[in-house]
PDB file of C-alpha atoms in Angstrom:
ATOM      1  CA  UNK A1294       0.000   0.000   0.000  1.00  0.00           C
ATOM      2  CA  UNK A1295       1.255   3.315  -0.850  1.00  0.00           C
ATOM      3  CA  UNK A1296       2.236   5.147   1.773  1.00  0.00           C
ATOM      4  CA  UNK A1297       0.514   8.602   2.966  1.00  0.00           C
ATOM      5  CA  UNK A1298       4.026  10.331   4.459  1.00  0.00           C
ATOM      6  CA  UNK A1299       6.929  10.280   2.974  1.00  0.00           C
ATOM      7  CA  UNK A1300      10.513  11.656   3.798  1.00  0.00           C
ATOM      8  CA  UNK A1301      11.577  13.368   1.085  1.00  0.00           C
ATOM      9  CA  UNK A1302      15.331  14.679   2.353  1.00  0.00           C
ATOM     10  CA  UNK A1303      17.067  15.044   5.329  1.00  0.00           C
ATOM     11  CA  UNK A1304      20.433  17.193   5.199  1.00  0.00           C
ATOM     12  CA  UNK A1305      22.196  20.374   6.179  1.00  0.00           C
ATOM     13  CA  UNK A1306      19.906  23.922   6.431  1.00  0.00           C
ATOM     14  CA  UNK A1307      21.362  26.089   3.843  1.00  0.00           C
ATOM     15  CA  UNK A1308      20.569  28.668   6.590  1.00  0.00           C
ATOM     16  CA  UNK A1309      23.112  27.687   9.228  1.00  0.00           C
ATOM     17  CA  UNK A1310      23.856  24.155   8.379  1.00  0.00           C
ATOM     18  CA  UNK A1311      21.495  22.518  11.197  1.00  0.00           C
ATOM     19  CA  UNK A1312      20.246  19.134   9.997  1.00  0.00           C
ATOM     20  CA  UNK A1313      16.338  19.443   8.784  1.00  0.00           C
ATOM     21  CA  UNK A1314      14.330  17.079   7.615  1.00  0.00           C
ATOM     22  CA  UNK A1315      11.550  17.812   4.775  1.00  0.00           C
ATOM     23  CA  UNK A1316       8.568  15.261   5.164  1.00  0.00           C
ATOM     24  CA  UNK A1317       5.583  15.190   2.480  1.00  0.00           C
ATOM     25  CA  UNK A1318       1.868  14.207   3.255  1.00  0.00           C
ATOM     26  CA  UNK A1319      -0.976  13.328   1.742  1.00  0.00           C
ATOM     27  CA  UNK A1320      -0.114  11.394  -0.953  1.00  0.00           C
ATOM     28  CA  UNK A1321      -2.570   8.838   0.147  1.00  0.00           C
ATOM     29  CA  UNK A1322      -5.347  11.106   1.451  1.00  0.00           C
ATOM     30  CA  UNK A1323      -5.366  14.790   0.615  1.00  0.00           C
ATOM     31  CA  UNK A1324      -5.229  17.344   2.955  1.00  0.00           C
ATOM     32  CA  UNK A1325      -8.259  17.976   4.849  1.00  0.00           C
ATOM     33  CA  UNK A1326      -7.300  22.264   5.211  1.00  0.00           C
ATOM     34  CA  UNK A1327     -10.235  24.049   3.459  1.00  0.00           C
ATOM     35  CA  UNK A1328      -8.447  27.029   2.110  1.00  0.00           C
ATOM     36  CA  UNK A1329      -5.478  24.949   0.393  1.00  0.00           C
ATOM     37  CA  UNK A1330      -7.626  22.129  -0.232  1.00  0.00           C
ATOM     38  CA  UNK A1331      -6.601  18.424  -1.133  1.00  0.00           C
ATOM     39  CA  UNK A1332      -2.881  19.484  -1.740  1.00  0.00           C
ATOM     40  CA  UNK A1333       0.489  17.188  -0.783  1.00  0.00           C
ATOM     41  CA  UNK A1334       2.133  19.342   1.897  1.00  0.00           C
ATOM     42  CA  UNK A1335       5.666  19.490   2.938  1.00  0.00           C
ATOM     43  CA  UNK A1336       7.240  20.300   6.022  1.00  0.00           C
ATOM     44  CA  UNK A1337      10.297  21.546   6.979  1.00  0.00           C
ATOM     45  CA  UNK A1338      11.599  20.927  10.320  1.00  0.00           C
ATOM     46  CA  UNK A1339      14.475  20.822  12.219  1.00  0.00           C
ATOM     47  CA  UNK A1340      15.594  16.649  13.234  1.00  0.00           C
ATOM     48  CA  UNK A1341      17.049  17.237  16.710  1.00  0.00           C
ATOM     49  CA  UNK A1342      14.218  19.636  18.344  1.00  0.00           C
ATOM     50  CA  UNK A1343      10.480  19.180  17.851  1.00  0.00           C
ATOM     51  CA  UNK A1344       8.682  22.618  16.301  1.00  0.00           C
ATOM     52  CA  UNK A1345       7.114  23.858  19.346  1.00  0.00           C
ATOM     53  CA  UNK A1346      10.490  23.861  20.989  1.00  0.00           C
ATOM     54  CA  UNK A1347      12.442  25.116  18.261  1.00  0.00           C
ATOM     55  CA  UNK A1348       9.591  28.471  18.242  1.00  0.00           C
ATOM     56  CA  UNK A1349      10.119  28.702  22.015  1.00  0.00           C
ATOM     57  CA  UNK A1350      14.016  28.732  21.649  1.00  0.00           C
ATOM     58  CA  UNK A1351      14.540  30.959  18.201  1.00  0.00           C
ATOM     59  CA  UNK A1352      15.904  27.626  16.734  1.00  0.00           C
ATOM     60  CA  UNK A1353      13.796  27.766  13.827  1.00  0.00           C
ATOM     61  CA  UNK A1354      15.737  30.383  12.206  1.00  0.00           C
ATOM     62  CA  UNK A1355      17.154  26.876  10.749  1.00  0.00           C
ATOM     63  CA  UNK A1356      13.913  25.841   8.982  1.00  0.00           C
ATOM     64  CA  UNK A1357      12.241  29.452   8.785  1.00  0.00           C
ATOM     65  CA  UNK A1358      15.491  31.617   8.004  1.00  0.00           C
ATOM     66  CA  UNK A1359      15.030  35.379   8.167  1.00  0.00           C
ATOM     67  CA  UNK A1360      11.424  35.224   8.144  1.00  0.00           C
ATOM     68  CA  UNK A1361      10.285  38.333  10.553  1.00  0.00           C
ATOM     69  CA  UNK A1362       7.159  35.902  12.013  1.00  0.00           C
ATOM     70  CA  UNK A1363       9.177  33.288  13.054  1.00  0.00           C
ATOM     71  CA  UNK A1364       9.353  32.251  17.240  1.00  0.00           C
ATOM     72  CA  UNK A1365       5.925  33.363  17.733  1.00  0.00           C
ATOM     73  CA  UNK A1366       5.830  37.064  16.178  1.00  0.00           C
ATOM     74  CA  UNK A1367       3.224  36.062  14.223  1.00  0.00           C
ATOM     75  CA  UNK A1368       3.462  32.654  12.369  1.00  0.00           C
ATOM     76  CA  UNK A1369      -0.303  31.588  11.068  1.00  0.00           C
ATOM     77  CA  UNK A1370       0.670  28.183  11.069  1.00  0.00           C
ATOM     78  CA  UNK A1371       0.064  26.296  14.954  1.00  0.00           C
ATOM     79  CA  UNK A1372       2.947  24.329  15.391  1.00  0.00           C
ATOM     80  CA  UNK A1373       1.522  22.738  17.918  1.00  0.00           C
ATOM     81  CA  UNK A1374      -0.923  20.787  15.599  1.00  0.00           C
ATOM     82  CA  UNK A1375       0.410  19.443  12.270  1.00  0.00           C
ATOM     83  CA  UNK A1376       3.769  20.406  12.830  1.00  0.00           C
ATOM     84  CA  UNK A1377       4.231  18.716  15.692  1.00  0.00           C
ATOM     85  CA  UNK A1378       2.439  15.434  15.009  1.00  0.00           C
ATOM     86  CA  UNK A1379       4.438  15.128  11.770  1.00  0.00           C
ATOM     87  CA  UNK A1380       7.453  15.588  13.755  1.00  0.00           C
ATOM     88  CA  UNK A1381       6.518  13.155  16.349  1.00  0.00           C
ATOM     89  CA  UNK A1382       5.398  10.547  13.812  1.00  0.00           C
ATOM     90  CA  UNK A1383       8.853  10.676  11.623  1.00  0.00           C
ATOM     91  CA  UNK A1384      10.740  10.954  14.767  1.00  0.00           C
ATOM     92  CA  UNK A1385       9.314   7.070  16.066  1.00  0.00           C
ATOM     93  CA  UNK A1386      10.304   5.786  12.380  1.00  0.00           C
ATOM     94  CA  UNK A1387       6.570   5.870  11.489  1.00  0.00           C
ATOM     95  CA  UNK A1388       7.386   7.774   8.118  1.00  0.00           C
ATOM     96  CA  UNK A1389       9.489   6.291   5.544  1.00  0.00           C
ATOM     97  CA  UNK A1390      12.051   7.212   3.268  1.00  0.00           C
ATOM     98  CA  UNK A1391      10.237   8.566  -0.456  1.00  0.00           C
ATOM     99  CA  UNK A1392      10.964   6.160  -3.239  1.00  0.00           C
ATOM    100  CA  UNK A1393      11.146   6.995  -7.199  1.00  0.00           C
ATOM    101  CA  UNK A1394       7.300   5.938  -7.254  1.00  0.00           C
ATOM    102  CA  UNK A1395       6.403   8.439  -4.735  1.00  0.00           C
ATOM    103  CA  UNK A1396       7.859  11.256  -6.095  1.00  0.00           C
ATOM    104  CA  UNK A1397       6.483  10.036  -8.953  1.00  0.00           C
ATOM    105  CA  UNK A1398       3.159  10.221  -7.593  1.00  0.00           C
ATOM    106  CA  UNK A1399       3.848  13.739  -6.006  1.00  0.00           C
ATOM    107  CA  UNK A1400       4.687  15.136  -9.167  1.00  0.00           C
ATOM    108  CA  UNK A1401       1.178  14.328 -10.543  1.00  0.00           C
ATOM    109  CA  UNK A1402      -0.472  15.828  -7.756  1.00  0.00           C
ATOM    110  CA  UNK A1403      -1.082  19.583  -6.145  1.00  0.00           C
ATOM    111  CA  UNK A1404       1.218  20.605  -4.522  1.00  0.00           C
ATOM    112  CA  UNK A1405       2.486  23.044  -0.939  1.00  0.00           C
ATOM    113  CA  UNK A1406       6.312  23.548  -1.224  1.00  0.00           C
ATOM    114  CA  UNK A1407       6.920  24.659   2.508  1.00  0.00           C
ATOM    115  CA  UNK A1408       3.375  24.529   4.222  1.00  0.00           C
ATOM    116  CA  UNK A1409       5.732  24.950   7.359  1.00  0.00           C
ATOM    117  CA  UNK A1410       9.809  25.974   6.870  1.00  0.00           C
ATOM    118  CA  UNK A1411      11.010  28.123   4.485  1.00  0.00           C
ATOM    119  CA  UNK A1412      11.761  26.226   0.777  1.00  0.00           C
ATOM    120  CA  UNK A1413      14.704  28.484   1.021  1.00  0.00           C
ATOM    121  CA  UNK A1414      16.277  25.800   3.391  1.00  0.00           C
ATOM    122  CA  UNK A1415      16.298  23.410   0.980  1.00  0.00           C
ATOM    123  CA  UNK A1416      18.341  22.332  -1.942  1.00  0.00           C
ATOM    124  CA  UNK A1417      16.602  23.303  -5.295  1.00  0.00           C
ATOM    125  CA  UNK A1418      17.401  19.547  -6.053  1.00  0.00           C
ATOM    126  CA  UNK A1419      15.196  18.431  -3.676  1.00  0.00           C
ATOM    127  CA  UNK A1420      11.961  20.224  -4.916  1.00  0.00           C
ATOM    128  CA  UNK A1421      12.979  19.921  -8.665  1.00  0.00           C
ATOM    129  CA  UNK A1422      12.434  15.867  -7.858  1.00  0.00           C
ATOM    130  CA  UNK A1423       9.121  16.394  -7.032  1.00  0.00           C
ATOM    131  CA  UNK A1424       8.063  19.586  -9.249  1.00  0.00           C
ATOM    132  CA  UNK A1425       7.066  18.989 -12.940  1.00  0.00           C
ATOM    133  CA  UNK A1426       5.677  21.408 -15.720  1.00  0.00           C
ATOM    134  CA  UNK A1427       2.383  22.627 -15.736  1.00  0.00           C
ATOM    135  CA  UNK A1428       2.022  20.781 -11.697  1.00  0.00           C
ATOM    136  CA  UNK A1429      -0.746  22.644  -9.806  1.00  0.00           C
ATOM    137  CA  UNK A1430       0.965  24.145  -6.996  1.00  0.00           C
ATOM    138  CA  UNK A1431       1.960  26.669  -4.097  1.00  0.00           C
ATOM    139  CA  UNK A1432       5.349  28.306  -2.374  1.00  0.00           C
ATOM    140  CA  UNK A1433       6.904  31.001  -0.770  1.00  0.00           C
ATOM    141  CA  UNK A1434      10.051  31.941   0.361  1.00  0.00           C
ATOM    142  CA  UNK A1435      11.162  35.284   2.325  1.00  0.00           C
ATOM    143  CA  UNK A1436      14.894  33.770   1.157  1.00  0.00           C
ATOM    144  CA  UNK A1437      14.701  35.430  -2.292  1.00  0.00           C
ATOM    145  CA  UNK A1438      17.316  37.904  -1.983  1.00  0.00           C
ATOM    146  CA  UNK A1439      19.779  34.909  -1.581  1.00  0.00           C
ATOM    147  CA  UNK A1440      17.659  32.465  -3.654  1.00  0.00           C
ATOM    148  CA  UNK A1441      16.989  33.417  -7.072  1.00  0.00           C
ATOM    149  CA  UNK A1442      17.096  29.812  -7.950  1.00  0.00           C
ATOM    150  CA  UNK A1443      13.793  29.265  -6.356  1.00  0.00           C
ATOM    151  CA  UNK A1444      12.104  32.049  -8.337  1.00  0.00           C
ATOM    152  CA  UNK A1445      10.610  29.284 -10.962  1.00  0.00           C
ATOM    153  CA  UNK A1446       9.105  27.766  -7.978  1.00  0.00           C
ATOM    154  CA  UNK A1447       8.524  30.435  -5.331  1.00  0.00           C
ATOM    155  CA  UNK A1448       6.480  33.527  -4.805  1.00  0.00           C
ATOM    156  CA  UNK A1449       8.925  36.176  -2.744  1.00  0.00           C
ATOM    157  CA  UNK A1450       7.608  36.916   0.786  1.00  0.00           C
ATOM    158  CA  UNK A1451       7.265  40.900   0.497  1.00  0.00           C
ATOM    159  CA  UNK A1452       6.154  42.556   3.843  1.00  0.00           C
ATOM    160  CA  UNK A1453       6.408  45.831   2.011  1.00  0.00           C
ATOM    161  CA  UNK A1454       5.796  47.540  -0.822  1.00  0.00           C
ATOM    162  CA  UNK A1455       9.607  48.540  -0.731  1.00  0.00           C
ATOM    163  CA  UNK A1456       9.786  44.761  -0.949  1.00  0.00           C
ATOM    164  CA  UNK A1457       7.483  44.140  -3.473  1.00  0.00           C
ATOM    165  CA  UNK A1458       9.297  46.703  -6.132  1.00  0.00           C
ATOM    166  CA  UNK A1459      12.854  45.032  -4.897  1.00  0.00           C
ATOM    167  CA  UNK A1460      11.561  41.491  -5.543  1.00  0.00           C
ATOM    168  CA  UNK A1461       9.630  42.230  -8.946  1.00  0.00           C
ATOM    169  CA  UNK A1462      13.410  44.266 -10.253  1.00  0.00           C
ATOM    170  CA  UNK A1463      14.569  40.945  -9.455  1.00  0.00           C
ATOM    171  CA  UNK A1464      12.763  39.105 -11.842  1.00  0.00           C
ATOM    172  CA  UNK A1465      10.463  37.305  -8.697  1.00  0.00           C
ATOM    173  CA  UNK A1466       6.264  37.246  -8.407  1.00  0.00           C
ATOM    174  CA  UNK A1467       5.548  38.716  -5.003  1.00  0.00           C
ATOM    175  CA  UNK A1468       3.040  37.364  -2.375  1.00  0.00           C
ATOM    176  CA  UNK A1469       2.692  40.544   0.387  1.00  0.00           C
ATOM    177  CA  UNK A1470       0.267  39.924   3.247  1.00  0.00           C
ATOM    178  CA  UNK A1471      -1.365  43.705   3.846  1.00  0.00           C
ATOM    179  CA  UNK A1472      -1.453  44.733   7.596  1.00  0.00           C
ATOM    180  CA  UNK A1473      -4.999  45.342   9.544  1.00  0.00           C
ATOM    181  CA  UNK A1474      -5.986  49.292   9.414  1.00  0.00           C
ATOM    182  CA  UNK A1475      -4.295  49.705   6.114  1.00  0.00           C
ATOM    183  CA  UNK A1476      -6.393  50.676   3.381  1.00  0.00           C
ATOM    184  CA  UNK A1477      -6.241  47.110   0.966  1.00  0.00           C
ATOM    185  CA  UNK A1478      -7.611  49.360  -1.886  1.00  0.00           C
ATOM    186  CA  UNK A1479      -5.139  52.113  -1.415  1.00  0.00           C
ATOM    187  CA  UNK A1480      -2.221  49.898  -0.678  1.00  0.00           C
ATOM    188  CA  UNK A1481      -1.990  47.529  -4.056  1.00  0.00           C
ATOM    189  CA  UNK A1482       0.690  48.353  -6.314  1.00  0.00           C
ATOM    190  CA  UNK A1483       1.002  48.006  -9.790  1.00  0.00           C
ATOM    191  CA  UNK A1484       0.543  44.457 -10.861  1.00  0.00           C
ATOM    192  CA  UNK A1485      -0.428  43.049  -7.672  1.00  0.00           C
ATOM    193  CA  UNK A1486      -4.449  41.774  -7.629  1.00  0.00           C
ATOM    194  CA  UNK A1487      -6.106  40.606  -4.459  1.00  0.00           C
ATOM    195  CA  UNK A1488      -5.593  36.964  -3.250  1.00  0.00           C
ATOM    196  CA  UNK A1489      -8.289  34.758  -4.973  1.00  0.00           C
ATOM    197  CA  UNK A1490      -9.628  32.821  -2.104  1.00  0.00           C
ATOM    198  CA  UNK A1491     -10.739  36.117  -0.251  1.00  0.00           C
ATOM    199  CA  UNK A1492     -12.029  37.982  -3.113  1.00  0.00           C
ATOM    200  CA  UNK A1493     -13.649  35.208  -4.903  1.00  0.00           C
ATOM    201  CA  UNK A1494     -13.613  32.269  -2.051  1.00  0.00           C
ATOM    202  CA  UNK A1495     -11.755  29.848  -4.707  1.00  0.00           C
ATOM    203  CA  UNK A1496      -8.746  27.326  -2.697  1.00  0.00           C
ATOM    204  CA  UNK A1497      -5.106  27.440  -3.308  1.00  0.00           C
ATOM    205  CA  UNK A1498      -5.998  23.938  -5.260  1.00  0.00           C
ATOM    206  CA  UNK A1499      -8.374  25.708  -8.116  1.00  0.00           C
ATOM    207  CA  UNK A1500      -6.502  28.979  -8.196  1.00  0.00           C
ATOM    208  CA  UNK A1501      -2.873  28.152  -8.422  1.00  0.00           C
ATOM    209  CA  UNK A1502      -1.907  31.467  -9.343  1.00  0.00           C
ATOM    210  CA  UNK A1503       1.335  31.149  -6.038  1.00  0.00           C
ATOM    211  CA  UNK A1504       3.347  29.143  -8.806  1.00  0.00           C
ATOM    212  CA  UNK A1505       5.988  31.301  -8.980  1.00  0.00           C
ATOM    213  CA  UNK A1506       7.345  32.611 -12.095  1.00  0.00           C
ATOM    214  CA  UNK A1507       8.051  29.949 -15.465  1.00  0.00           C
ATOM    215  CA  UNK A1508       7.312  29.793 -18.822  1.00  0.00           C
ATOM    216  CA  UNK A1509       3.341  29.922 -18.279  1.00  0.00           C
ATOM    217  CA  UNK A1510       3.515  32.224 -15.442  1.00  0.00           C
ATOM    218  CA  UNK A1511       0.577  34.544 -14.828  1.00  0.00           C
ATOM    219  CA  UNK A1512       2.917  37.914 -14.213  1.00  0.00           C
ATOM    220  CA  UNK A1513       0.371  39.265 -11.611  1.00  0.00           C
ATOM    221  CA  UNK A1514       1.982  39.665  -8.263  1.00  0.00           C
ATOM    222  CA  UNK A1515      -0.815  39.017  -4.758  1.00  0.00           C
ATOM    223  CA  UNK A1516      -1.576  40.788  -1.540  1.00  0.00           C
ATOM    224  CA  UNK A1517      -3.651  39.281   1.056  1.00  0.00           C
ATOM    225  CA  UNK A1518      -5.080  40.997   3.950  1.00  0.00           C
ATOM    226  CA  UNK A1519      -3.668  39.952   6.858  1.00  0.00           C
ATOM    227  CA  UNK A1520      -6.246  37.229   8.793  1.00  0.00           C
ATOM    228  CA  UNK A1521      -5.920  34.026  11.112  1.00  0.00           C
ATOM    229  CA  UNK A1522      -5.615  34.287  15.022  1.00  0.00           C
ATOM    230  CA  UNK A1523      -2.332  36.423  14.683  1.00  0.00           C
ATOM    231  CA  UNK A1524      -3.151  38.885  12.176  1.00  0.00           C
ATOM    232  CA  UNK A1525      -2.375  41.944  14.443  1.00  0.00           C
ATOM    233  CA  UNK A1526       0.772  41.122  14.690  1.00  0.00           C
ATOM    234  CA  UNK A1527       1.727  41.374  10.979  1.00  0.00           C
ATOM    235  CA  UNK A1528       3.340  44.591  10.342  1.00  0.00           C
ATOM    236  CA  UNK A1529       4.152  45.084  14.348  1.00  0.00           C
ATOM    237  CA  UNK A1530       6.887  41.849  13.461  1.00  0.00           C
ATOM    238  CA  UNK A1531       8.622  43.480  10.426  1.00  0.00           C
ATOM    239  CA  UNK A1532       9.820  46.389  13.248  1.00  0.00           C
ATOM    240  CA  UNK A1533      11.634  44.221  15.965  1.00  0.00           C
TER     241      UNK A1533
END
């Protein structure tokens, strides 16, 4: 039977050389989370300290990097709910090593490069093996001013409009999350349109628009508005 988790690498952060581990899931059953829908997800975690640890500590600058809402400033993700049981369940050997079939069988489904951990810790190789042309799928990286490799697979993490003009010179599609108070139809810039799944309730699954920037590439850049339990702290994060 095929199996539903998969380890797809484990290796050296690029970020400080801190051995991570990049598990898929779903391949089996699809992920349950309404807004991605039914995609594989990957997570990227660090193999010697489980996630909710490694937020308490500042540790996770090894699988998050210079992101400004890493150790709790802001993070949507819970790591104390998928993170963590992925961790736990690869940690007691429950979650194998991926095999040429599986990646095979990645390749033909949607996919979530980095639904926790920055892609940016990663080896292109690695997501390359599991990436294939016209794939449905998702990513973002706040390591694009060191990355420019992941471009073809990546939307850059701007968490300013300073960042979004950077990025775009650069030759990367931007993904900016908009602060609460600001005024979303004031702050859009030039080539950046509204996040499908809040202005027209589609998933990441049937939009697919967060595909970074290839050969079919649509060259619109996204904001969001900032939402989930710690949306009041975007903006406040990008200061400390």
């Amino acid at each position: 039977m095929q199996q539903n988790s998969v380890e797809l690498w484990r290796g050296a952060s690029l970020f400080d050389g801190k051995p991570i581990v990049v598990i898929a899931t779903g391949l089996r059953r699809g992920s349950r989370n309404a807004k991605t829908g039914a995609m594989v997800q990957t997570w990227i975690l660090r193999c010697d300290e489980d996630p909710v640890a490694s937020v308490k500590t500042g540790r996770d600058t090894t699988n998050c990097g210079s992101c400004p809402y890493r150790a709790g400033r802001g993070c949507y993700v819970d790591v104390s709910r998928a993170p963590l049981s992925v961790w736990r369940s690869w940690k007691a050997g429950r979650i194998p090593a991926a095999t040429d079939a599986d990646r095979a069988r990645i390749r033909s489904l949607a996919l979530r490069i980095g639904s926790y951990g920055d892609p940016g810790a990663v080896p292109l190789a690695v997501w390359e093996s599991v990436t294939t042309a016209g794939q449905r799928r998702t990513g973002y990286t706040h390591a694009w001013r060191t990355r420019p490799d992941l471009a073809a697979f990546c939307m850059a993490s701007a968490d300013s409009a300073a960042d979004h003009h950077v990025a775009k010179s650069a030759g990367w599609r931007t993904f900016r999350v908009i602060p609460i108070g600001d005024d979303v139809d004031g702050a859009a810039r030039p080539g950046e349109i509204e996040c499908l799944a809040e202005s027209r309730g589609k998933s990441c699954i049937d939009c697919g628009l967060c595909h970074g920037k290839h050969e079919n590439s649509a060259k619109a850049s996204i904001f969001i508005k900032a939402h989930g339990a710690k949306a009041g702290a975007v903006g406040l994060a990008i200061l400390q």
